[in-house]
PDB file of C-alpha atoms in Angstrom:
ATOM      1  CA  MET A 105      -0.549 -21.546  85.770  1.00  0.00           C
ATOM      2  CA  ARG A 106      -3.722 -19.374  85.025  1.00  0.00           C
ATOM      3  CA  VAL A 107      -6.869 -21.440  84.922  1.00  0.00           C
ATOM      4  CA  LEU A 108     -10.396 -20.485  84.040  1.00  0.00           C
ATOM      5  CA  VAL A 109     -13.260 -22.557  85.319  1.00  0.00           C
ATOM      6  CA  THR A 110     -16.668 -22.463  83.879  1.00  0.00           C
ATOM      7  CA  GLY A 111     -19.580 -23.689  85.911  1.00  0.00           C
ATOM      8  CA  GLY A 112     -17.626 -22.696  89.147  1.00  0.00           C
ATOM      9  CA  ASN A 113     -20.636 -22.906  91.354  1.00  0.00           C
ATOM     10  CA  GLY A 114     -21.540 -26.574  90.320  1.00  0.00           C
ATOM     11  CA  GLN A 115     -20.654 -29.685  91.991  1.00  0.00           C
ATOM     12  CA  LEU A 116     -17.600 -30.324  89.885  1.00  0.00           C
ATOM     13  CA  GLY A 117     -16.659 -26.624  89.545  1.00  0.00           C
ATOM     14  CA  ARG A 118     -16.453 -25.976  93.110  1.00  0.00           C
ATOM     15  CA  GLU A 119     -14.031 -28.978  93.749  1.00  0.00           C
ATOM     16  CA  LEU A 120     -11.913 -27.860  90.822  1.00  0.00           C
ATOM     17  CA  VAL A 121     -11.576 -24.463  92.233  1.00  0.00           C
ATOM     18  CA  ALA A 122     -10.815 -25.700  95.685  1.00  0.00           C
ATOM     19  CA  LEU A 123      -7.996 -28.038  94.673  1.00  0.00           C
ATOM     20  CA  LEU A 124      -6.496 -25.639  92.070  1.00  0.00           C
ATOM     21  CA  ARG A 125      -6.363 -22.431  94.287  1.00  0.00           C
ATOM     22  CA  PRO A 126      -3.480 -23.504  96.533  1.00  0.00           C
ATOM     23  CA  ARG A 127      -1.172 -23.729  93.590  1.00  0.00           C
ATOM     24  CA  HIS A 128      -2.459 -21.945  90.590  1.00  0.00           C
ATOM     25  CA  GLU A 129      -4.131 -18.574  89.562  1.00  0.00           C
ATOM     26  CA  VAL A 130      -7.813 -19.334  89.159  1.00  0.00           C
ATOM     27  CA  VAL A 131     -10.504 -17.438  87.754  1.00  0.00           C
ATOM     28  CA  ALA A 132     -14.269 -19.136  88.137  1.00  0.00           C
ATOM     29  CA  THR A 133     -17.574 -18.055  86.621  1.00  0.00           C
ATOM     30  CA  ASP A 134     -20.981 -19.120  86.453  1.00  0.00           C
ATOM     31  CA  LEU A 135     -24.460 -18.106  85.874  1.00  0.00           C
ATOM     32  CA  PRO A 136     -25.674 -15.364  86.139  1.00  0.00           C
ATOM     33  CA  GLU A 137     -22.490 -13.426  85.514  1.00  0.00           C
ATOM     34  CA  LEU A 138     -21.738 -15.690  82.461  1.00  0.00           C
ATOM     35  CA  ASP A 139     -23.990 -17.350  80.041  1.00  0.00           C
ATOM     36  CA  VAL A 140     -21.956 -19.429  77.667  1.00  0.00           C
ATOM     37  CA  ARG A 141     -24.476 -19.065  74.952  1.00  0.00           C
ATOM     38  CA  ASP A 142     -23.139 -15.161  75.014  1.00  0.00           C
ATOM     39  CA  ALA A 143     -20.408 -15.498  72.434  1.00  0.00           C
ATOM     40  CA  ASP A 144     -19.194 -11.957  73.082  1.00  0.00           C
ATOM     41  CA  GLY A 145     -19.272 -12.249  76.846  1.00  0.00           C
ATOM     42  CA  VAL A 146     -17.414 -15.518  76.582  1.00  0.00           C
ATOM     43  CA  ARG A 147     -14.762 -13.862  74.340  1.00  0.00           C
ATOM     44  CA  ARG A 148     -14.301 -10.912  76.694  1.00  0.00           C
ATOM     45  CA  LEU A 149     -13.921 -13.064  79.772  1.00  0.00           C
ATOM     46  CA  VAL A 150     -11.372 -15.450  78.264  1.00  0.00           C
ATOM     47  CA  ARG A 151      -9.540 -12.508  76.798  1.00  0.00           C
ATOM     48  CA  ASP A 152      -9.422 -10.585  80.064  1.00  0.00           C
ATOM     49  CA  ALA A 153      -8.598 -13.673  82.233  1.00  0.00           C
ATOM     50  CA  ARG A 154      -5.857 -14.731  79.974  1.00  0.00           C
ATOM     51  CA  PRO A 155      -5.898 -18.260  80.949  1.00  0.00           C
ATOM     52  CA  GLU A 156      -3.484 -21.108  79.750  1.00  0.00           C
ATOM     53  CA  VAL A 157      -6.251 -23.606  80.221  1.00  0.00           C
ATOM     54  CA  VAL A 158      -9.875 -23.365  80.305  1.00  0.00           C
ATOM     55  CA  LEU A 159     -11.804 -26.076  82.216  1.00  0.00           C
ATOM     56  CA  HIS A 160     -15.525 -26.451  80.980  1.00  0.00           C
ATOM     57  CA  PRO A 161     -17.731 -28.309  83.096  1.00  0.00           C
ATOM     58  CA  ALA A 162     -20.572 -25.851  82.690  1.00  0.00           C
ATOM     59  CA  ALA A 163     -23.628 -27.587  81.052  1.00  0.00           C
ATOM     60  CA  LEU A 164     -27.246 -28.073  80.947  1.00  0.00           C
ATOM     61  CA  THR A 165     -27.349 -31.440  82.803  1.00  0.00           C
ATOM     62  CA  ASP A 166     -31.115 -31.751  83.566  1.00  0.00           C
ATOM     63  CA  THR A 167     -31.910 -34.604  81.155  1.00  0.00           C
ATOM     64  CA  ARG A 168     -35.638 -34.048  81.248  1.00  0.00           C
ATOM     65  CA  ARG A 169     -35.323 -30.440  80.493  1.00  0.00           C
ATOM     66  CA  CYS A 170     -32.897 -31.195  77.596  1.00  0.00           C
ATOM     67  CA  GLU A 171     -35.443 -33.838  76.169  1.00  0.00           C
ATOM     68  CA  GLU A 172     -38.301 -31.269  76.445  1.00  0.00           C
ATOM     69  CA  ASP A 173     -36.237 -28.463  74.865  1.00  0.00           C
ATOM     70  CA  PRO A 174     -33.496 -30.061  72.628  1.00  0.00           C
ATOM     71  CA  ASP A 175     -32.831 -26.645  70.998  1.00  0.00           C
ATOM     72  CA  LEU A 176     -31.972 -25.289  74.436  1.00  0.00           C
ATOM     73  CA  ALA A 177     -29.763 -28.343  75.088  1.00  0.00           C
ATOM     74  CA  LEU A 178     -27.856 -27.678  71.882  1.00  0.00           C
ATOM     75  CA  ALA A 179     -27.642 -23.964  72.463  1.00  0.00           C
ATOM     76  CA  VAL A 180     -25.997 -24.575  75.743  1.00  0.00           C
ATOM     77  CA  ASN A 181     -24.063 -27.806  75.545  1.00  0.00           C
ATOM     78  CA  ALA A 182     -22.958 -27.394  71.877  1.00  0.00           C
ATOM     79  CA  GLY A 183     -23.138 -23.688  71.167  1.00  0.00           C
ATOM     80  CA  GLY A 184     -21.982 -22.600  74.543  1.00  0.00           C
ATOM     81  CA  THR A 185     -19.144 -25.004  74.266  1.00  0.00           C
ATOM     82  CA  GLU A 186     -18.304 -23.845  70.797  1.00  0.00           C
ATOM     83  CA  ASN A 187     -18.082 -20.200  71.980  1.00  0.00           C
ATOM     84  CA  VAL A 188     -15.621 -21.202  74.684  1.00  0.00           C
ATOM     85  CA  ALA A 189     -13.651 -23.356  72.129  1.00  0.00           C
ATOM     86  CA  LYS A 190     -13.407 -20.372  69.817  1.00  0.00           C
ATOM     87  CA  ALA A 191     -12.289 -18.001  72.518  1.00  0.00           C
ATOM     88  CA  CYS A 192      -9.731 -20.500  73.529  1.00  0.00           C
ATOM     89  CA  ARG A 193      -8.352 -20.513  69.899  1.00  0.00           C
ATOM     90  CA  GLU A 194      -8.143 -16.832  69.798  1.00  0.00           C
ATOM     91  CA  THR A 195      -6.040 -16.595  72.902  1.00  0.00           C
ATOM     92  CA  GLY A 196      -4.138 -19.816  72.550  1.00  0.00           C
ATOM     93  CA  ALA A 197      -5.531 -21.440  75.551  1.00  0.00           C
ATOM     94  CA  ALA A 198      -5.980 -25.203  75.936  1.00  0.00           C
ATOM     95  CA  MET A 199      -9.423 -26.410  76.839  1.00  0.00           C
ATOM     96  CA  LEU A 200     -10.975 -29.433  78.800  1.00  0.00           C
ATOM     97  CA  TYR A 201     -14.514 -30.390  78.158  1.00  0.00           C
ATOM     98  CA  VAL A 202     -16.523 -32.422  80.415  1.00  0.00           C
ATOM     99  CA  SER A 203     -18.857 -34.850  78.717  1.00  0.00           C
ATOM    100  CA  THR A 204     -20.909 -38.043  79.647  1.00  0.00           C
ATOM    101  CA  ASN A 205     -21.378 -41.740  79.502  1.00  0.00           C
ATOM    102  CA  GLU A 206     -24.660 -40.842  77.788  1.00  0.00           C
ATOM    103  CA  VAL A 207     -23.171 -40.204  74.571  1.00  0.00           C
ATOM    104  CA  PHE A 208     -23.371 -44.165  74.226  1.00  0.00           C
ATOM    105  CA  ASP A 209     -26.457 -46.179  73.555  1.00  0.00           C
ATOM    106  CA  GLY A 210     -25.736 -48.608  76.192  1.00  0.00           C
ATOM    107  CA  ARG A 211     -25.971 -51.709  74.153  1.00  0.00           C
ATOM    108  CA  LYS A 212     -22.448 -52.830  74.042  1.00  0.00           C
ATOM    109  CA  GLY A 213     -22.617 -55.144  77.165  1.00  0.00           C
ATOM    110  CA  ALA A 214     -19.039 -54.260  78.323  1.00  0.00           C
ATOM    111  CA  PRO A 215     -17.260 -51.152  79.422  1.00  0.00           C
ATOM    112  CA  TYR A 216     -16.941 -48.637  76.717  1.00  0.00           C
ATOM    113  CA  VAL A 217     -13.329 -47.661  75.771  1.00  0.00           C
ATOM    114  CA  GLU A 218     -12.344 -44.275  74.390  1.00  0.00           C
ATOM    115  CA  SER A 219     -12.488 -45.224  70.939  1.00  0.00           C
ATOM    116  CA  ASP A 220     -15.884 -46.865  70.723  1.00  0.00           C
ATOM    117  CA  ALA A 221     -18.256 -45.061  68.395  1.00  0.00           C
ATOM    118  CA  PRO A 222     -20.926 -42.847  70.283  1.00  0.00           C
ATOM    119  CA  GLY A 223     -24.648 -43.316  69.733  1.00  0.00           C
ATOM    120  CA  PRO A 224     -26.776 -41.389  72.043  1.00  0.00           C
ATOM    121  CA  ILE A 225     -30.338 -42.088  72.676  1.00  0.00           C
ATOM    122  CA  ASN A 226     -31.548 -38.982  74.287  1.00  0.00           C
ATOM    123  CA  ALA A 227     -31.259 -35.239  73.785  1.00  0.00           C
ATOM    124  CA  TYR A 228     -28.833 -34.607  76.641  1.00  0.00           C
ATOM    125  CA  GLY A 229     -26.409 -37.248  75.059  1.00  0.00           C
ATOM    126  CA  ARG A 230     -26.789 -35.848  71.647  1.00  0.00           C
ATOM    127  CA  SER A 231     -26.107 -32.428  72.751  1.00  0.00           C
ATOM    128  CA  LYS A 232     -22.971 -33.411  74.848  1.00  0.00           C
ATOM    129  CA  LEU A 233     -21.665 -35.170  71.822  1.00  0.00           C
ATOM    130  CA  ALA A 234     -21.996 -32.214  69.543  1.00  0.00           C
ATOM    131  CA  GLY A 235     -19.925 -30.173  72.153  1.00  0.00           C
ATOM    132  CA  GLU A 236     -17.284 -32.914  72.107  1.00  0.00           C
ATOM    133  CA  GLN A 237     -17.237 -32.713  68.184  1.00  0.00           C
ATOM    134  CA  ARG A 238     -16.872 -28.925  68.368  1.00  0.00           C
ATOM    135  CA  VAL A 239     -13.951 -28.887  70.582  1.00  0.00           C
ATOM    136  CA  ARG A 240     -12.124 -31.490  68.551  1.00  0.00           C
ATOM    137  CA  SER A 241     -12.707 -29.708  65.362  1.00  0.00           C
ATOM    138  CA  LEU A 242     -11.784 -26.121  66.643  1.00  0.00           C
ATOM    139  CA  LEU A 243      -8.791 -26.672  68.784  1.00  0.00           C
ATOM    140  CA  GLU A 244      -5.231 -28.255  68.591  1.00  0.00           C
ATOM    141  CA  ARG A 245      -4.991 -28.513  72.316  1.00  0.00           C
ATOM    142  CA  TRP A 246      -7.883 -30.142  73.971  1.00  0.00           C
ATOM    143  CA  TRP A 247      -9.151 -32.770  76.289  1.00  0.00           C
ATOM    144  CA  VAL A 248     -12.584 -34.445  76.498  1.00  0.00           C
ATOM    145  CA  VAL A 249     -13.351 -36.234  79.702  1.00  0.00           C
ATOM    146  CA  ARG A 250     -16.363 -38.441  79.835  1.00  0.00           C
ATOM    147  CA  THR A 251     -17.628 -39.445  83.275  1.00  0.00           C
ATOM    148  CA  SER A 252     -20.736 -40.886  84.668  1.00  0.00           C
ATOM    149  CA  TRP A 253     -23.278 -40.384  87.536  1.00  0.00           C
ATOM    150  CA  LEU A 254     -21.372 -37.421  89.115  1.00  0.00           C
ATOM    151  CA  TYR A 255     -22.425 -36.390  92.762  1.00  0.00           C
ATOM    152  CA  GLY A 256     -20.929 -33.961  95.225  1.00  0.00           C
ATOM    153  CA  ASP A 257     -22.353 -31.125  97.425  1.00  0.00           C
ATOM    154  CA  GLY A 258     -25.729 -29.889  96.456  1.00  0.00           C
ATOM    155  CA  GLU A 259     -29.375 -31.000  96.171  1.00  0.00           C
ATOM    156  CA  GLY A 260     -29.744 -32.141  92.587  1.00  0.00           C
ATOM    157  CA  ASN A 261     -27.536 -35.195  92.802  1.00  0.00           C
ATOM    158  CA  PHE A 262     -28.715 -38.950  93.113  1.00  0.00           C
ATOM    159  CA  PRO A 263     -27.801 -39.509  96.863  1.00  0.00           C
ATOM    160  CA  ALA A 264     -29.559 -36.324  97.774  1.00  0.00           C
ATOM    161  CA  LYS A 265     -32.583 -37.374  95.752  1.00  0.00           C
ATOM    162  CA  VAL A 266     -32.633 -40.758  97.461  1.00  0.00           C
ATOM    163  CA  LEU A 267     -32.346 -39.404 100.969  1.00  0.00           C
ATOM    164  CA  SER A 268     -35.110 -36.746 100.277  1.00  0.00           C
ATOM    165  CA  ALA A 269     -37.422 -39.517  99.043  1.00  0.00           C
ATOM    166  CA  ALA A 270     -36.639 -41.312 102.166  1.00  0.00           C
ATOM    167  CA  ARG A 271     -37.354 -38.476 104.562  1.00  0.00           C
ATOM    168  CA  ALA A 272     -40.801 -38.226 102.659  1.00  0.00           C
ATOM    169  CA  GLY A 273     -41.587 -41.735 103.807  1.00  0.00           C
ATOM    170  CA  SER A 274     -41.681 -42.941 100.364  1.00  0.00           C
ATOM    171  CA  GLU A 275     -40.956 -46.655  99.109  1.00  0.00           C
ATOM    172  CA  LEU A 276     -38.274 -46.289  96.581  1.00  0.00           C
ATOM    173  CA  SER A 277     -38.236 -48.098  93.368  1.00  0.00           C
ATOM    174  CA  MET A 278     -34.900 -48.321  91.540  1.00  0.00           C
ATOM    175  CA  VAL A 279     -33.923 -50.139  88.477  1.00  0.00           C
ATOM    176  CA  THR A 280     -31.537 -53.053  88.376  1.00  0.00           C
ATOM    177  CA  ASP A 281     -30.621 -52.963  84.824  1.00  0.00           C
ATOM    178  CA  GLU A 282     -29.253 -49.399  84.315  1.00  0.00           C
ATOM    179  CA  VAL A 283     -25.549 -49.784  85.162  1.00  0.00           C
ATOM    180  CA  ALA A 284     -22.720 -47.194  85.367  1.00  0.00           C
ATOM    181  CA  THR A 285     -20.274 -45.982  87.868  1.00  0.00           C
ATOM    182  CA  PRO A 286     -21.097 -43.381  90.571  1.00  0.00           C
ATOM    183  CA  THR A 287     -18.276 -40.804  90.522  1.00  0.00           C
ATOM    184  CA  TRP A 288     -17.397 -38.396  93.502  1.00  0.00           C
ATOM    185  CA  ALA A 289     -16.919 -34.749  92.038  1.00  0.00           C
ATOM    186  CA  ARG A 290     -13.856 -34.529  94.305  1.00  0.00           C
ATOM    187  CA  ASP A 291     -12.107 -37.551  93.000  1.00  0.00           C
ATOM    188  CA  LEU A 292     -12.952 -36.386  89.371  1.00  0.00           C
ATOM    189  CA  ALA A 293     -11.592 -33.046  89.999  1.00  0.00           C
ATOM    190  CA  ALA A 294      -8.183 -34.459  91.256  1.00  0.00           C
ATOM    191  CA  ALA A 295      -7.993 -36.781  88.124  1.00  0.00           C
ATOM    192  CA  ILE A 296      -8.739 -33.712  85.881  1.00  0.00           C
ATOM    193  CA  ILE A 297      -5.863 -31.755  87.392  1.00  0.00           C
ATOM    194  CA  ALA A 298      -3.428 -34.695  86.952  1.00  0.00           C
ATOM    195  CA  LEU A 299      -4.723 -35.104  83.287  1.00  0.00           C
ATOM    196  CA  ILE A 300      -3.935 -31.514  82.340  1.00  0.00           C
ATOM    197  CA  ASP A 301      -0.454 -31.811  83.880  1.00  0.00           C
ATOM    198  CA  ARG A 302       0.464 -35.090  82.077  1.00  0.00           C
ATOM    199  CA  ALA A 303      -1.690 -35.850  79.025  1.00  0.00           C
ATOM    200  CA  ASN A 304      -1.731 -34.909  75.442  1.00  0.00           C
ATOM    201  CA  SER A 305      -4.740 -33.966  73.655  1.00  0.00           C
ATOM    202  CA  GLY A 306      -7.473 -36.677  73.402  1.00  0.00           C
ATOM    203  CA  VAL A 307     -10.673 -38.394  74.810  1.00  0.00           C
ATOM    204  CA  TYR A 308     -10.310 -39.784  78.350  1.00  0.00           C
ATOM    205  CA  HIS A 309     -12.796 -41.717  80.506  1.00  0.00           C
ATOM    206  CA  LEU A 310     -12.645 -40.883  84.243  1.00  0.00           C
ATOM    207  CA  THR A 311     -14.884 -42.445  86.747  1.00  0.00           C
ATOM    208  CA  ASN A 312     -14.568 -44.087  89.992  1.00  0.00           C
ATOM    209  CA  GLY A 313     -13.758 -47.545  89.713  1.00  0.00           C
ATOM    210  CA  GLY A 314     -16.216 -50.665  89.357  1.00  0.00           C
ATOM    211  CA  GLU A 315     -19.760 -50.377  88.403  1.00  0.00           C
ATOM    212  CA  CYS A 316     -23.258 -51.017  89.801  1.00  0.00           C
ATOM    213  CA  SER A 317     -26.933 -50.488  89.147  1.00  0.00           C
ATOM    214  CA  ARG A 318     -29.285 -47.553  90.462  1.00  0.00           C
ATOM    215  CA  PHE A 319     -30.491 -50.154  92.813  1.00  0.00           C
ATOM    216  CA  GLU A 320     -27.298 -50.943  94.204  1.00  0.00           C
ATOM    217  CA  TRP A 321     -26.296 -47.404  94.555  1.00  0.00           C
ATOM    218  CA  ALA A 322     -29.409 -46.459  96.184  1.00  0.00           C
ATOM    219  CA  ARG A 323     -29.082 -49.477  98.711  1.00  0.00           C
ATOM    220  CA  ASP A 324     -25.548 -48.198  99.612  1.00  0.00           C
ATOM    221  CA  VAL A 325     -26.678 -44.522  99.980  1.00  0.00           C
ATOM    222  CA  LEU A 326     -29.429 -45.688 102.441  1.00  0.00           C
ATOM    223  CA  ARG A 327     -27.176 -47.849 104.358  1.00  0.00           C
ATOM    224  CA  LEU A 328     -24.445 -45.316 104.784  1.00  0.00           C
ATOM    225  CA  ALA A 329     -26.986 -42.796 105.822  1.00  0.00           C
ATOM    226  CA  GLY A 330     -28.402 -45.347 108.381  1.00  0.00           C
ATOM    227  CA  ARG A 331     -31.834 -45.378 106.622  1.00  0.00           C
ATOM    228  CA  ASN A 332     -32.021 -49.175 106.208  1.00  0.00           C
ATOM    229  CA  ASP A 333     -35.637 -48.759 107.395  1.00  0.00           C
ATOM    230  CA  VAL A 334     -36.621 -47.411 104.034  1.00  0.00           C
ATOM    231  CA  PRO A 335     -38.370 -49.947 101.556  1.00  0.00           C
ATOM    232  CA  LEU A 336     -36.271 -50.292  98.353  1.00  0.00           C
ATOM    233  CA  LYS A 337     -38.022 -52.168  95.534  1.00  0.00           C
ATOM    234  CA  PRO A 338     -36.142 -53.592  92.477  1.00  0.00           C
ATOM    235  CA  THR A 339     -37.599 -52.733  88.996  1.00  0.00           C
ATOM    236  CA  THR A 340     -36.445 -52.688  85.487  1.00  0.00           C
ATOM    237  CA  LEU A 341     -35.957 -50.072  82.785  1.00  0.00           C
ATOM    238  CA  THR A 342     -38.951 -51.660  80.957  1.00  0.00           C
ATOM    239  CA  GLU A 343     -41.199 -51.427  83.786  1.00  0.00           C
ATOM    240  CA  TYR A 344     -40.102 -48.126  85.032  1.00  0.00           C
ATOM    241  CA  ASN A 345     -40.054 -46.468  81.364  1.00  0.00           C
ATOM    242  CA  PRO A 346     -37.968 -43.541  82.254  1.00  0.00           C
ATOM    243  CA  TYR A 347     -38.246 -40.278  80.482  1.00  0.00           C
ATOM    244  CA  PRO A 348     -35.915 -39.412  78.827  1.00  0.00           C
ATOM    245  CA  PRO A 349     -34.865 -42.895  77.723  1.00  0.00           C
ATOM    246  CA  LYS A 350     -31.788 -44.003  79.624  1.00  0.00           C
ATOM    247  CA  PRO A 351     -28.921 -46.229  78.079  1.00  0.00           C
ATOM    248  CA  PRO A 352     -28.975 -49.428  80.148  1.00  0.00           C
ATOM    249  CA  TYR A 353     -25.125 -50.148  80.377  1.00  0.00           C
ATOM    250  CA  THR A 354     -22.637 -47.320  80.227  1.00  0.00           C
ATOM    251  CA  ALA A 355     -19.843 -48.295  82.436  1.00  0.00           C
ATOM    252  CA  LEU A 356     -16.661 -46.567  81.115  1.00  0.00           C
ATOM    253  CA  ALA A 357     -13.289 -48.055  80.872  1.00  0.00           C
ATOM    254  CA  ASN A 358     -10.372 -45.698  81.962  1.00  0.00           C
ATOM    255  CA  ARG A 359      -7.670 -46.893  79.519  1.00  0.00           C
ATOM    256  CA  GLU A 360      -5.986 -43.775  78.296  1.00  0.00           C
ATOM    257  CA  ALA A 361      -5.546 -42.009  81.534  1.00  0.00           C
ATOM    258  CA  ALA A 362      -4.543 -45.270  83.402  1.00  0.00           C
ATOM    259  CA  SER A 363      -1.666 -45.503  80.928  1.00  0.00           C
ATOM    260  CA  LEU A 364      -0.451 -42.243  82.509  1.00  0.00           C
ATOM    261  CA  GLY A 365      -0.859 -43.396  85.981  1.00  0.00           C
ATOM    262  CA  ILE A 366      -4.414 -41.637  86.618  1.00  0.00           C
ATOM    263  CA  GLU A 367      -6.892 -43.984  88.335  1.00  0.00           C
ATOM    264  CA  LEU A 368      -9.680 -43.342  90.511  1.00  0.00           C
ATOM    265  CA  ARG A 369     -10.483 -45.413  93.666  1.00  0.00           C
ATOM    266  CA  PRO A 370     -13.602 -47.817  93.809  1.00  0.00           C
ATOM    267  CA  TRP A 371     -16.900 -46.112  93.729  1.00  0.00           C
ATOM    268  CA  GLN A 372     -17.762 -47.720  97.203  1.00  0.00           C
ATOM    269  CA  ASP A 373     -14.684 -46.259  98.984  1.00  0.00           C
ATOM    270  CA  ALA A 374     -15.372 -42.719  97.379  1.00  0.00           C
ATOM    271  CA  LEU A 375     -19.132 -42.880  98.526  1.00  0.00           C
ATOM    272  CA  ARG A 376     -18.154 -44.002 102.107  1.00  0.00           C
ATOM    273  CA  GLU A 377     -15.626 -40.992 102.381  1.00  0.00           C
ATOM    274  CA  PHE A 378     -18.325 -38.575 101.020  1.00  0.00           C
ATOM    275  CA  PHE A 379     -20.894 -39.748 103.681  1.00  0.00           C
ATOM    276  CA  SER A 380     -18.061 -39.338 106.261  1.00  0.00           C
ATOM    277  CA  THR A 381     -17.532 -35.851 105.342  1.00  0.00           C
ATOM    278  CA  HIS A 382     -21.118 -34.547 104.343  1.00  0.00           C
ATOM    279  CA  ASN A 383     -24.454 -34.584 105.387  1.00  0.00           C
ATOM    280  CA  PRO A 384     -26.616 -34.896 102.229  1.00  0.00           C
TER     281      PRO A 384
END
């Protein structure tokens, strides 16, 4: 199978390429060679690569930047996704779009299922939801995969930020009432590959199993890194007042993929293996 991966240098893109290449023909692209806002460039790339499937994790994921420049967020996460979807339609390729738990407002109080109505409360979530809608309206063969709290190799993820603050000697304050599921990029990549092999078009929730607060996640990161000496202070979203606003509870229930036998292990097991093989 010929597969094109956008965002190939990102946390998820690298894992997708590494898992796909032993069995498939893979083309990976990222900035600066391709900006998904460039419709002509996207069209040429997809035409020349002739993929059967395009995996599209490329996105603007800096939530603060999205909030400060919502037009840019929409241009990349919605407009760029539309460009990819139109190129797929022209060439007959299927497309998988990676979305986010932040399309929900976090007020349900129970894990969100795939059929729950979205209601994003920040610019990042709105731009990713717009991307979902454009994929669904333009293509016949598509998958939307929502995930949460993604981490992997690199400096921009939550474990790396926690440990950077620990090395700086800072006391850490983490909220106890923002709840979702940490998801290791390697586990998500494997689940995505299984999904495109087995699943019909649709919306799927793929995260590691279970849920936790930011406070609990940070506590486990520090413990696994041997940094129990770092003070960790609990706080709340109201006290912390994050910018941009964060939905309080966005754990995702994996119903649709689980019905096909695609389930990810508990988040604690994935985080433990991540630390056994990485040095964040």
